[in-house]
Amino acid sequence: MSQKCEVEINYSPLIKTEAVSLKEFRSQRIEVLDHTLLIFTSRTTIDSFFKICEQARITIPETMKYLCSTEAIALYLQKYIVYRKRKISFADGSFTGLMDLVVKNKAEKMLLTLTEPHKPELIQTMEKLKIKFDQIVLARTVSADTSAIDVEKHQMAVLYSPADVTAFINGFAEDKRPMVATFGDGTTRFAIKNGLVVRAMAPTPQAPSMAKALEIFVEKVNAGEEPEPVVLEDNHQAEDFVKAVQAKDSRKYKSKKTATTTTTKK
């Protein structure tokens, strides 16, 4: 993209991730071996989890099952375990894809691993569906030192997470901030909610990657156009998923009740 659009790209981390200490882990009073399925939504929590287990001398049994939000995260488990597809399930990166797998495995004793701060939708949906699970924070995302970044020489800042948004707002004065591009629905909503005007977003049908989103943005600017701010409709995917599952369970119950009544009459 740098060559094609003739733009200069600098990489400056706004955040960093710190694993929790063994003391913090133990203070959460979670017994890992009481669970039969681990849920991972990031590589960071995988690293933190196995590091903590090593420090606490916890040996994960071969019978443990794993559920990951993407295939890339699932493959990352190979760093720590023998990869066997029969024990590892992964979604397509979408909220509904992950929740579908959670519902299919609701008979398991689940442990949801988290980085703080985290999105509340997954936890709230599991609670609404009365799925039994425990949650544990294994890492925390904190702002990095941004004092050396000359933000004024940049025309656009690309933010990849709500934590990036927070660090960007806290680290740079409003009158010095460049335009903003965001990756992911959650990041975009958080940025808009906190007063930022988002000029480019990925992934979308037109821009499946951030590189493509920025390429479209540059083309518009070069053509003399003013890119419109990104506007998102209200997100009801969590509520819609809960309603769909509840409706499905209701149909199963009615079908089972009808079958029982028919059998009794005979």
Tab-separated table of C-alpha atoms in Angstrom, residues 1-244:
chain	number	residue	atom	x	y	z
A	1	MET	CA	0.000	0.000	0.000
A	2	SER	CA	2.863	2.356	0.816
A	3	GLN	CA	4.254	1.973	-2.701
A	4	LYS	CA	0.927	1.905	-4.512
A	5	CYS	CA	-0.563	4.981	-2.799
A	6	GLU	CA	2.775	6.735	-2.241
A	7	VAL	CA	2.189	7.273	1.454
A	8	GLU	CA	4.514	7.007	4.438
A	9	ILE	CA	3.452	4.583	7.180
A	10	ASN	CA	4.878	4.655	10.686
A	11	TYR	CA	4.208	2.017	13.328
A	12	SER	CA	3.880	3.319	16.874
A	13	PRO	CA	2.214	1.132	19.545
A	14	LEU	CA	-0.267	3.036	21.692
A	15	ILE	CA	-0.856	0.145	24.091
A	16	LYS	CA	0.922	-2.795	25.642
A	17	THR	CA	-0.318	-5.956	27.304
A	18	GLU	CA	0.815	-7.103	30.718
A	19	ALA	CA	0.150	-10.590	32.042
A	20	VAL	CA	-1.325	-10.868	35.520
A	21	SER	CA	0.965	-12.066	38.285
A	22	LEU	CA	0.661	-15.450	39.931
A	23	LYS	CA	-0.680	-13.685	43.025
A	24	GLU	CA	-3.407	-11.938	40.978
A	25	PHE	CA	-4.264	-15.221	39.303
A	26	ARG	CA	-4.704	-17.004	42.631
A	27	SER	CA	-6.741	-14.128	44.065
A	28	GLN	CA	-9.444	-14.842	41.471
A	29	ARG	CA	-9.967	-18.264	43.096
A	30	ILE	CA	-10.506	-20.189	39.880
A	31	GLU	CA	-9.600	-23.878	39.758
A	32	VAL	CA	-8.515	-24.485	36.168
A	33	LEU	CA	-8.726	-28.259	36.452
A	34	ASP	CA	-12.385	-28.078	37.488
A	35	HIS	CA	-13.156	-27.205	33.860
A	36	THR	CA	-13.313	-29.315	30.716
A	37	LEU	CA	-13.272	-26.574	28.066
A	38	LEU	CA	-11.183	-23.402	27.719
A	39	ILE	CA	-12.361	-20.443	25.620
A	40	PHE	CA	-9.697	-18.245	24.019
A	41	THR	CA	-10.349	-15.070	22.018
A	42	SER	CA	-6.757	-13.841	21.707
A	43	ARG	CA	-3.169	-15.078	21.506
A	44	THR	CA	-2.300	-12.883	24.480
A	45	THR	CA	-4.506	-14.881	26.824
A	46	ILE	CA	-3.036	-18.137	25.496
A	47	ASP	CA	0.501	-16.979	26.353
A	48	SER	CA	-0.595	-15.706	29.760
A	49	PHE	CA	-2.589	-18.842	30.555
A	50	PHE	CA	0.196	-21.330	29.914
A	51	LYS	CA	2.773	-19.102	31.616
A	52	ILE	CA	0.597	-18.939	34.725
A	53	CYS	CA	-0.035	-22.688	34.632
A	54	GLU	CA	3.702	-23.305	34.518
A	55	GLN	CA	4.292	-20.987	37.483
A	56	ALA	CA	1.441	-22.552	39.453
A	57	ARG	CA	2.548	-26.077	38.465
A	58	ILE	CA	-0.799	-26.848	36.851
A	59	THR	CA	-0.624	-29.646	34.290
A	60	ILE	CA	-3.358	-29.375	31.655
A	61	PRO	CA	-4.742	-32.860	30.870
A	62	GLU	CA	-4.845	-34.173	27.305
A	63	THR	CA	-8.615	-34.476	27.650
A	64	MET	CA	-9.019	-30.682	27.898
A	65	LYS	CA	-11.046	-29.142	25.071
A	66	TYR	CA	-10.415	-25.753	23.502
A	67	LEU	CA	-12.757	-23.284	21.820
A	68	CYS	CA	-11.251	-20.343	19.909
A	69	SER	CA	-12.776	-17.348	18.163
A	70	THR	CA	-10.658	-17.766	15.001
A	71	GLU	CA	-8.601	-20.428	13.265
A	72	ALA	CA	-5.447	-18.329	13.677
A	73	ILE	CA	-5.884	-18.318	17.453
A	74	ALA	CA	-6.589	-22.054	17.435
A	75	LEU	CA	-3.406	-22.745	15.449
A	76	TYR	CA	-1.438	-20.645	17.933
A	77	LEU	CA	-2.205	-23.309	20.552
A	78	GLN	CA	0.391	-25.493	18.802
A	79	LYS	CA	2.996	-23.445	20.650
A	80	TYR	CA	1.890	-25.156	23.873
A	81	ILE	CA	-0.041	-28.346	23.081
A	82	VAL	CA	-0.203	-31.122	20.531
A	83	TYR	CA	-2.743	-29.820	18.031
A	84	ARG	CA	-5.622	-32.237	17.603
A	85	LYS	CA	-8.704	-31.020	15.777
A	86	ARG	CA	-10.998	-33.321	17.726
A	87	LYS	CA	-10.200	-31.288	20.855
A	88	ILE	CA	-10.078	-27.839	19.291
A	89	SER	CA	-12.993	-25.946	17.770
A	90	PHE	CA	-12.785	-22.503	16.204
A	91	ALA	CA	-15.238	-19.940	14.868
A	92	ASP	CA	-14.999	-17.579	11.909
A	93	GLY	CA	-14.178	-14.526	13.995
A	94	SER	CA	-17.772	-13.369	14.261
A	95	PHE	CA	-19.745	-13.019	17.488
A	96	THR	CA	-22.513	-15.352	16.311
A	97	GLY	CA	-20.000	-17.922	15.079
A	98	LEU	CA	-18.351	-18.088	18.508
A	99	MET	CA	-21.686	-18.175	20.346
A	100	ASP	CA	-22.906	-21.026	18.131
A	101	LEU	CA	-19.951	-23.110	19.328
A	102	VAL	CA	-20.520	-22.084	22.940
A	103	VAL	CA	-24.156	-23.220	22.760
A	104	LYS	CA	-23.162	-26.527	21.118
A	105	ASN	CA	-20.736	-27.186	23.997
A	106	LYS	CA	-22.963	-25.962	26.839
A	107	ALA	CA	-22.728	-29.348	28.581
A	108	GLU	CA	-19.006	-28.725	29.186
A	109	LYS	CA	-17.587	-26.969	32.237
A	110	MET	CA	-16.348	-23.778	30.555
A	111	LEU	CA	-13.619	-21.331	31.549
A	112	LEU	CA	-13.610	-18.055	29.605
A	113	THR	CA	-10.181	-16.414	29.508
A	114	LEU	CA	-10.140	-12.616	29.284
A	115	THR	CA	-7.919	-9.625	28.760
A	116	GLU	CA	-9.009	-6.540	30.651
A	117	PRO	CA	-10.665	-4.389	29.430
A	118	HIS	CA	-12.884	-6.712	27.402
A	119	LYS	CA	-16.128	-6.545	25.466
A	120	PRO	CA	-19.154	-7.369	27.647
A	121	GLU	CA	-21.363	-8.863	24.894
A	122	LEU	CA	-20.024	-12.415	25.133
A	123	ILE	CA	-20.394	-12.629	28.920
A	124	GLN	CA	-23.827	-10.988	28.900
A	125	THR	CA	-25.121	-13.332	26.197
A	126	MET	CA	-23.854	-16.449	27.954
A	127	GLU	CA	-25.513	-15.278	31.175
A	128	LYS	CA	-28.825	-14.563	29.409
A	129	LEU	CA	-28.787	-18.066	27.919
A	130	LYS	CA	-28.034	-19.442	31.400
A	131	ILE	CA	-24.866	-21.146	30.239
A	132	LYS	CA	-22.716	-22.209	33.167
A	133	PHE	CA	-19.178	-20.849	32.956
A	134	ASP	CA	-16.428	-19.180	34.943
A	135	GLN	CA	-14.320	-16.267	33.774
A	136	ILE	CA	-10.748	-15.339	34.550
A	137	VAL	CA	-8.662	-12.276	33.687
A	138	LEU	CA	-5.203	-13.310	32.499
A	139	ALA	CA	-3.829	-10.042	31.101
A	140	ARG	CA	-4.425	-6.305	31.156
A	141	THR	CA	-4.076	-3.805	28.341
A	142	VAL	CA	-2.485	-0.517	29.413
A	143	SER	CA	-1.418	2.627	27.571
A	144	ALA	CA	2.148	2.776	26.302
A	145	ASP	CA	4.411	5.816	26.562
A	146	THR	CA	3.355	8.048	23.639
A	147	SER	CA	5.509	11.066	24.523
A	148	ALA	CA	7.987	10.336	21.717
A	149	ILE	CA	5.284	10.212	19.012
A	150	ASP	CA	5.002	13.379	16.921
A	151	VAL	CA	1.313	12.897	16.184
A	152	GLU	CA	0.940	16.241	14.385
A	153	LYS	CA	3.061	15.134	11.432
A	154	HIS	CA	0.581	12.363	10.652
A	155	GLN	CA	-2.621	12.804	8.650
A	156	MET	CA	-4.331	9.672	9.933
A	157	ALA	CA	-4.103	7.387	12.960
A	158	VAL	CA	-5.241	3.774	12.621
A	159	LEU	CA	-6.750	2.310	15.794
A	160	TYR	CA	-7.300	-1.427	16.231
A	161	SER	CA	-9.021	-1.766	19.602
A	162	PRO	CA	-11.021	0.196	22.201
A	163	ALA	CA	-7.811	0.313	24.248
A	164	ASP	CA	-6.095	2.024	21.305
A	165	VAL	CA	-8.927	4.564	21.230
A	166	THR	CA	-8.538	5.292	24.946
A	167	ALA	CA	-4.763	5.687	24.646
A	168	PHE	CA	-5.180	7.947	21.602
A	169	ILE	CA	-7.658	10.232	23.370
A	170	ASN	CA	-5.647	10.389	26.595
A	171	GLY	CA	-2.282	10.715	24.885
A	172	PHE	CA	-2.925	13.503	22.403
A	173	ALA	CA	-4.666	16.860	22.696
A	174	GLU	CA	-7.825	17.207	20.619
A	175	ASP	CA	-6.435	20.047	18.481
A	176	LYS	CA	-3.377	17.964	17.553
A	177	ARG	CA	-5.086	14.704	16.612
A	178	PRO	CA	-5.089	13.548	12.971
A	179	MET	CA	-8.027	11.871	11.259
A	180	VAL	CA	-8.949	8.404	12.485
A	181	ALA	CA	-9.461	4.990	10.885
A	182	THR	CA	-10.677	2.042	12.943
A	183	PHE	CA	-10.619	-1.728	12.662
A	184	GLY	CA	-13.592	-3.745	13.859
A	185	ASP	CA	-17.175	-2.949	14.750
A	186	GLY	CA	-16.477	-2.682	18.477
A	187	THR	CA	-13.516	-0.328	18.025
A	188	THR	CA	-15.476	1.884	15.643
A	189	ARG	CA	-18.476	2.145	17.970
A	190	PHE	CA	-16.231	2.925	20.930
A	191	ALA	CA	-14.417	5.630	18.969
A	192	ILE	CA	-17.643	7.301	17.832
A	193	LYS	CA	-19.134	7.032	21.327
A	194	ASN	CA	-16.105	8.881	22.694
A	195	GLY	CA	-16.385	11.744	20.256
A	196	LEU	CA	-13.957	10.739	17.492
A	197	VAL	CA	-14.911	11.199	13.836
A	198	VAL	CA	-14.009	7.996	11.975
A	199	ARG	CA	-13.120	8.519	8.304
A	200	ALA	CA	-12.292	4.924	7.318
A	201	MET	CA	-13.222	1.509	8.689
A	202	ALA	CA	-12.472	-2.146	8.065
A	203	PRO	CA	-13.563	-4.821	7.590
A	204	THR	CA	-16.517	-4.013	5.351
A	205	PRO	CA	-17.830	-5.624	2.128
A	206	GLN	CA	-15.948	-2.960	0.143
A	207	ALA	CA	-12.848	-3.029	2.352
A	208	PRO	CA	-12.162	-6.479	3.865
A	209	SER	CA	-8.780	-5.286	5.160
A	210	MET	CA	-7.448	-2.092	6.686
A	211	ALA	CA	-5.042	-1.697	3.764
A	212	LYS	CA	-7.981	-1.672	1.357
A	213	ALA	CA	-9.946	0.782	3.526
A	214	LEU	CA	-6.997	3.189	3.581
A	215	GLU	CA	-6.454	2.744	-0.153
A	216	ILE	CA	-10.080	3.754	-0.826
A	217	PHE	CA	-9.665	6.717	1.518
A	218	VAL	CA	-6.502	7.939	-0.259
A	219	GLU	CA	-8.158	7.554	-3.677
A	220	LYS	CA	-11.057	9.763	-2.559
A	221	VAL	CA	-8.734	12.411	-1.128
A	222	ASN	CA	-6.608	12.433	-4.297
A	223	ALA	CA	-9.791	12.840	-6.351
A	224	GLY	CA	-10.682	15.925	-4.333
A	225	GLU	CA	-13.482	14.234	-2.397
A	226	GLU	CA	-14.189	14.678	1.314
A	227	PRO	CA	-14.577	11.174	2.823
A	228	GLU	CA	-17.829	10.992	4.762
A	229	PRO	CA	-17.661	10.065	8.476
A	230	VAL	CA	-18.416	6.419	9.209
A	231	VAL	CA	-21.933	5.893	10.561
A	232	LEU	CA	-23.024	2.578	12.091
A	233	GLU	CA	-26.509	1.305	12.751
A	234	ASP	CA	-27.427	0.087	16.220
A	235	ASN	CA	-25.909	-3.310	16.940
A	236	HIS	CA	-28.438	-5.887	18.098
A	237	GLN	CA	-26.509	-9.067	17.234
A	238	ALA	CA	-26.257	-10.201	20.859
A	239	GLU	CA	-29.995	-9.672	21.484
A	240	ASP	CA	-30.880	-11.278	18.145
A	241	PHE	CA	-28.754	-14.329	18.935
A	242	VAL	CA	-30.386	-14.782	22.349
A	243	LYS	CA	-33.869	-14.521	20.812
A	244	ALA	CA	-32.975	-17.027	18.077
